[in-house]
mmCIF file of C-alpha atoms in Angstrom:
data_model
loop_
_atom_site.group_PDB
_atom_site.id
_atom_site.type_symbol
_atom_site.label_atom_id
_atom_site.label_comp_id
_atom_site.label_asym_id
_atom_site.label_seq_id
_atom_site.Cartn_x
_atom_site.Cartn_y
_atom_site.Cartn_z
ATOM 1 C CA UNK A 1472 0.302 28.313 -55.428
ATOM 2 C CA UNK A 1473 1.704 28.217 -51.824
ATOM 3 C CA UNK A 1474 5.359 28.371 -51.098
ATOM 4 C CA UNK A 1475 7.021 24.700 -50.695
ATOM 5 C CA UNK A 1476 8.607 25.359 -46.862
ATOM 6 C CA UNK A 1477 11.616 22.848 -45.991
ATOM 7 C CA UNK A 1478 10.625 21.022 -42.813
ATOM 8 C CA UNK A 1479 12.444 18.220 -41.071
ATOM 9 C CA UNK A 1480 11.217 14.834 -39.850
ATOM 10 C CA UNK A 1481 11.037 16.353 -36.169
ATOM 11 C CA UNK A 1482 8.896 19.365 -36.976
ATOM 12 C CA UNK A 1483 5.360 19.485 -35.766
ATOM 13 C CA UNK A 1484 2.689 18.489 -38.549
ATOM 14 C CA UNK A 1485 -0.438 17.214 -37.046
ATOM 15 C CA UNK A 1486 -2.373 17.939 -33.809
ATOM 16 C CA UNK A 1487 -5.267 14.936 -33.391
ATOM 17 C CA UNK A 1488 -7.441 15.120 -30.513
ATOM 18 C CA UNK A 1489 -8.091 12.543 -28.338
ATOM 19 C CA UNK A 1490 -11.498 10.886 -27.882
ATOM 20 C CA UNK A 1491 -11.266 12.051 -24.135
ATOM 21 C CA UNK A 1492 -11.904 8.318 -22.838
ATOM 22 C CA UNK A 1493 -9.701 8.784 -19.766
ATOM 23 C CA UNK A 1494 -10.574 12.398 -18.966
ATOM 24 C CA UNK A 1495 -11.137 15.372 -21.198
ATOM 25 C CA UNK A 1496 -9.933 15.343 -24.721
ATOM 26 C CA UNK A 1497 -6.217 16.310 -25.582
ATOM 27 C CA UNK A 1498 -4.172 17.370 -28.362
ATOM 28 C CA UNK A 1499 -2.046 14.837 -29.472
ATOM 29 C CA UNK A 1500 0.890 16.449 -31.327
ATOM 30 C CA UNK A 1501 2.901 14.478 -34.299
ATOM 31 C CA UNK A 1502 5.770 15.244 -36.149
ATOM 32 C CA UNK A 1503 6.094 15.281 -40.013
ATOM 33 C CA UNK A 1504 7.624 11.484 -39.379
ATOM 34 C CA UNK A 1505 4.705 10.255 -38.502
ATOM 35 C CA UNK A 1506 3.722 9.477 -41.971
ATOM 36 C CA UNK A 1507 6.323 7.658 -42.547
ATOM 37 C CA UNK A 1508 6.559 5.434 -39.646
ATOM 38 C CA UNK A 1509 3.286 4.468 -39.685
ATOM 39 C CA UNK A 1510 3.593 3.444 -43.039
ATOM 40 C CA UNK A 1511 4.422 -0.425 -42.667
ATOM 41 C CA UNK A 1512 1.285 -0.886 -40.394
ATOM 42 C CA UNK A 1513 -0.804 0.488 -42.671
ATOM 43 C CA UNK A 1514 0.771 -1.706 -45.927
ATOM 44 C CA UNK A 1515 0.597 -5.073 -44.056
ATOM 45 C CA UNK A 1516 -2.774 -4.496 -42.774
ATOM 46 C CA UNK A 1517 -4.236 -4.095 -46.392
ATOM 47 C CA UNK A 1518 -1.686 -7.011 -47.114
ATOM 48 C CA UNK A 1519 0.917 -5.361 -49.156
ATOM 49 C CA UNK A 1520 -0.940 -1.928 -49.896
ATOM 50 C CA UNK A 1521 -0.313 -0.855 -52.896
ATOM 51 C CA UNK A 1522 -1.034 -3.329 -55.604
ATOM 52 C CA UNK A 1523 -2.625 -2.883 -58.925
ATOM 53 C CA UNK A 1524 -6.446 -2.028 -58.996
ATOM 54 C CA UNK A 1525 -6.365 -0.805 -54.943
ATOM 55 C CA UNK A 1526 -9.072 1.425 -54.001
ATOM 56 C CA UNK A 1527 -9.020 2.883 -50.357
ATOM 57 C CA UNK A 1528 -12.528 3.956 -48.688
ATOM 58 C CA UNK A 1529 -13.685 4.013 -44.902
ATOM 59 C CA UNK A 1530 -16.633 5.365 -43.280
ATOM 60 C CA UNK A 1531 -14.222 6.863 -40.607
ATOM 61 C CA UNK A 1532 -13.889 10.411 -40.350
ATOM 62 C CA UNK A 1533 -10.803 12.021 -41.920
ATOM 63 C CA UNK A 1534 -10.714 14.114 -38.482
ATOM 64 C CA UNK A 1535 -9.935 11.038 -36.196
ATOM 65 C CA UNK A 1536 -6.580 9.371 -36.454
ATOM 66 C CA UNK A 1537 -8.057 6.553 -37.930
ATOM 67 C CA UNK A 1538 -9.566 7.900 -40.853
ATOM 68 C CA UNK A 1539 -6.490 10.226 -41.899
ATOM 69 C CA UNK A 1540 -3.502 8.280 -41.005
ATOM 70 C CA UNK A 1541 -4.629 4.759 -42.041
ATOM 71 C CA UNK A 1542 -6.540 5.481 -45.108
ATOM 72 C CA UNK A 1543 -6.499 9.103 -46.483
ATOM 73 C CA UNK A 1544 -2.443 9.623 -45.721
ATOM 74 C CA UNK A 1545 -1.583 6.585 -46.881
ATOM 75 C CA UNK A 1546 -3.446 6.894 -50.112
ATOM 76 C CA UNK A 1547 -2.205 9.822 -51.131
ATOM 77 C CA UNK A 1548 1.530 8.532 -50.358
ATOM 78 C CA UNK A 1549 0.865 5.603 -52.548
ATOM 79 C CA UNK A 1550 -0.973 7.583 -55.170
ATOM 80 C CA UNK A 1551 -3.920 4.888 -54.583
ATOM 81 C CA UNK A 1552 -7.076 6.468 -55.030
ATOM 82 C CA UNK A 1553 -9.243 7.501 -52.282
ATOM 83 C CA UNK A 1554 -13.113 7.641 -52.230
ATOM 84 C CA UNK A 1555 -14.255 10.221 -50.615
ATOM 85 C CA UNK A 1556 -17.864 10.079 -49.049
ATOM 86 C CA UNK A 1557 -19.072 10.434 -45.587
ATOM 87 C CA UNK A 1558 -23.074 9.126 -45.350
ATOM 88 C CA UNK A 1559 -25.040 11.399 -43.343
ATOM 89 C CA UNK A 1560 -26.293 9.068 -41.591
ATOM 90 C CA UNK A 1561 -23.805 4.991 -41.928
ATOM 91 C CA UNK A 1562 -26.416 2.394 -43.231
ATOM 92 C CA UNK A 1563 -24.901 -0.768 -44.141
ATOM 93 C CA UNK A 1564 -26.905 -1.190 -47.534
ATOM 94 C CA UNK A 1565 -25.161 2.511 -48.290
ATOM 95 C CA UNK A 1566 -22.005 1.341 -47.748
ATOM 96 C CA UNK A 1567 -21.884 -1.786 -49.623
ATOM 97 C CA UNK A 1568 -23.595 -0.075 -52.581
ATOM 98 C CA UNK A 1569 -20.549 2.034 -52.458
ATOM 99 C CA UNK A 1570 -17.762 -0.459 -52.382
ATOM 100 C CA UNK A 1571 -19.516 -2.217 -54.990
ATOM 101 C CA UNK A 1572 -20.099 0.820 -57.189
ATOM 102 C CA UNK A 1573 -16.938 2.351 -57.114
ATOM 103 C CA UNK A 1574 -14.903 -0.652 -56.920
ATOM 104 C CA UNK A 1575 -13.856 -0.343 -53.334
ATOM 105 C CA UNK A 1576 -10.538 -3.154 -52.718
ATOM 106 C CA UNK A 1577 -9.204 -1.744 -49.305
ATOM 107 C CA UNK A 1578 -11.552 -0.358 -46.860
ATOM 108 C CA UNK A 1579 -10.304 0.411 -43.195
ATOM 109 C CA UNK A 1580 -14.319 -0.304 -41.224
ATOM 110 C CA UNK A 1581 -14.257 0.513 -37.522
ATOM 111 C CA UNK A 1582 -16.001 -2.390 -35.345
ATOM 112 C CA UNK A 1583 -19.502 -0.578 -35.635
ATOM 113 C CA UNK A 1584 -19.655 -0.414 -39.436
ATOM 114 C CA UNK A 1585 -18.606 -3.918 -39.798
ATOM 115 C CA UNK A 1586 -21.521 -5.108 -36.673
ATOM 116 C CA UNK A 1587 -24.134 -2.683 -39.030
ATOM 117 C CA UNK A 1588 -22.918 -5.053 -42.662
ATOM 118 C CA UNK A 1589 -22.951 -7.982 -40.566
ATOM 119 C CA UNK A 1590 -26.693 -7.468 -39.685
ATOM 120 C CA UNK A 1591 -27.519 -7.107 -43.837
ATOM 121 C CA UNK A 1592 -28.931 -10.631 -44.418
ATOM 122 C CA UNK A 1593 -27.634 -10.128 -48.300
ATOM 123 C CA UNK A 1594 -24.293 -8.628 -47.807
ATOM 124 C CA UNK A 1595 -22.538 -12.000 -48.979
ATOM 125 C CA UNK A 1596 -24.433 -11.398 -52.421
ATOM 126 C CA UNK A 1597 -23.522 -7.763 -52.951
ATOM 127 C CA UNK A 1598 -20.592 -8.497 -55.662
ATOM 128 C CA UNK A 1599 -17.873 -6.717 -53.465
ATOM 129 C CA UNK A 1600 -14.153 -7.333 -54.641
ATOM 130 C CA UNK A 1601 -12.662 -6.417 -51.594
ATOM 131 C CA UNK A 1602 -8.630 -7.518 -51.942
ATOM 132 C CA UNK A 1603 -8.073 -6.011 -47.625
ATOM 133 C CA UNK A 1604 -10.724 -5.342 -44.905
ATOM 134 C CA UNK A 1605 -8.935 -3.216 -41.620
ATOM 135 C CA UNK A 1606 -10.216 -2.808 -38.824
ATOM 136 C CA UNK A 1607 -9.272 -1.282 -34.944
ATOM 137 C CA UNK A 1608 -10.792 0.433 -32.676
ATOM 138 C CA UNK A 1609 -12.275 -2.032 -30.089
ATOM 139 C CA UNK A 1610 -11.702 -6.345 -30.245
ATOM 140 C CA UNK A 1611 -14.084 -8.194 -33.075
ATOM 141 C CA UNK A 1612 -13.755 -11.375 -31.881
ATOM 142 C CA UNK A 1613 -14.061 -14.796 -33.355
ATOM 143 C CA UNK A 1614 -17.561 -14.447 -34.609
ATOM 144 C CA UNK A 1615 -17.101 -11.710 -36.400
ATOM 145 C CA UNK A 1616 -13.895 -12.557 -37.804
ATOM 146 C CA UNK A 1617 -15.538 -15.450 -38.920
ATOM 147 C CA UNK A 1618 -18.161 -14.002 -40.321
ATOM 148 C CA UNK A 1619 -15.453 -11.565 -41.747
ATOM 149 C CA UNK A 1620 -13.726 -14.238 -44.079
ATOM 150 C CA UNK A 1621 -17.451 -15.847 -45.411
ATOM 151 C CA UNK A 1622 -18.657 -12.457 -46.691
ATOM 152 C CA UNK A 1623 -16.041 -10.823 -47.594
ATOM 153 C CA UNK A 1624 -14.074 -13.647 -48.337
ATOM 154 C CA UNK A 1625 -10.604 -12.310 -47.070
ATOM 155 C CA UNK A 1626 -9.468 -12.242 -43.031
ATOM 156 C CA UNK A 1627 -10.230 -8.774 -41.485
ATOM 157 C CA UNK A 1628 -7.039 -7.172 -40.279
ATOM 158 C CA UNK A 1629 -7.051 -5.949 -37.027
ATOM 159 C CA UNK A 1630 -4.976 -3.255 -35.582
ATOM 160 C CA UNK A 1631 -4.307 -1.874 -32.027
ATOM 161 C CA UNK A 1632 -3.846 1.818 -31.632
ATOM 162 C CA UNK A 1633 -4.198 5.049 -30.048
ATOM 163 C CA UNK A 1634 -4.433 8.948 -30.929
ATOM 164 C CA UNK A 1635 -1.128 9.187 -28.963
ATOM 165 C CA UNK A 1636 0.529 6.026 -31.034
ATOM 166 C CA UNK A 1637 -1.432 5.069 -33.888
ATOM 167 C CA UNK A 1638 -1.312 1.363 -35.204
ATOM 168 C CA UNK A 1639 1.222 -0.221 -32.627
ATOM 169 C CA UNK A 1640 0.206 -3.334 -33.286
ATOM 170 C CA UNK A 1641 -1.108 -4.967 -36.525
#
């Protein structure tokens, strides 16, 4: 087993890279605090994460900020289980087989995964018991918020964020 090494809030933990939207990608560096921090964001955008029965999934990559710090991270802090599966290819019917399979509760869907279930005539009658629905990344929008609380039958939670400062606003 590896050695346990003491490390302080301050010390460096994570380096996340940038999409490169404003010039060429860069290393984001964050401290072993950043867990912890980030934490309330995360639990108020899956309204009170955890709760009995929660099940976190996203189609994100565990790579990108998104994917690591708003589902996998938190997860594991929580001891809430995490499904792991990345699609080779996203299709929405793959997805919503999943959430319904495994019992999916929380799921943390980027604007593009949620514009892909939206365009599934049938994804109101999949049998999804979806308790929080996050999303961040770019604006949804009325519409699709709308649409949001029909199928899914909760109010997608939307987040603002960066690599630099995940999750300022939620």
């Amino acid at each position: 087993a590896p050695a346990a090494i003491e490390t302080s809030a301050e010390d460096p933990a994570l380096l996340i890279y940038t999409s490169g939207t404003t010039g060429q990608p860069k290393g984001a560096l964050h401290a072993h605090r950043v867990l912890l921090g980030h934490l309330p964001g995360v639990e108020i955008s899956h309204d009170f994460l955890p709760q009995d029965g929660d099940r976190l999934w996203t189609p994100a990559d565990w790579a990108w900020i998104g994917g690591l710090l708003d589902v996998l991270m938190p997860g594991l802090h929580h001891g809430v289980p995490v499904v792991a599966c990345r699609f080779p290819k996203f299709t929405a019917g793959a997805a919503l087989d999943l959430m319904r399979d495994l019992g999916v509760r929380n799921t943390f869907l980027p604007p593009t995964a949620l514009k892909l279930i939206r365009g599934e005539s049938r994804a109101a009658d999949w049998g999804l018991r979806l308790r929080s629905v996050a999303s961040g990344g770019e604006p949804l929008g009325a519409e699709l918020l709308d649409w949001g609380r029909r199928v899914f039958g909760v109010t997608i939670n939307e987040f603002y964020g960066q690599t630099e400062c995940n999750m300022v606003v939620s």
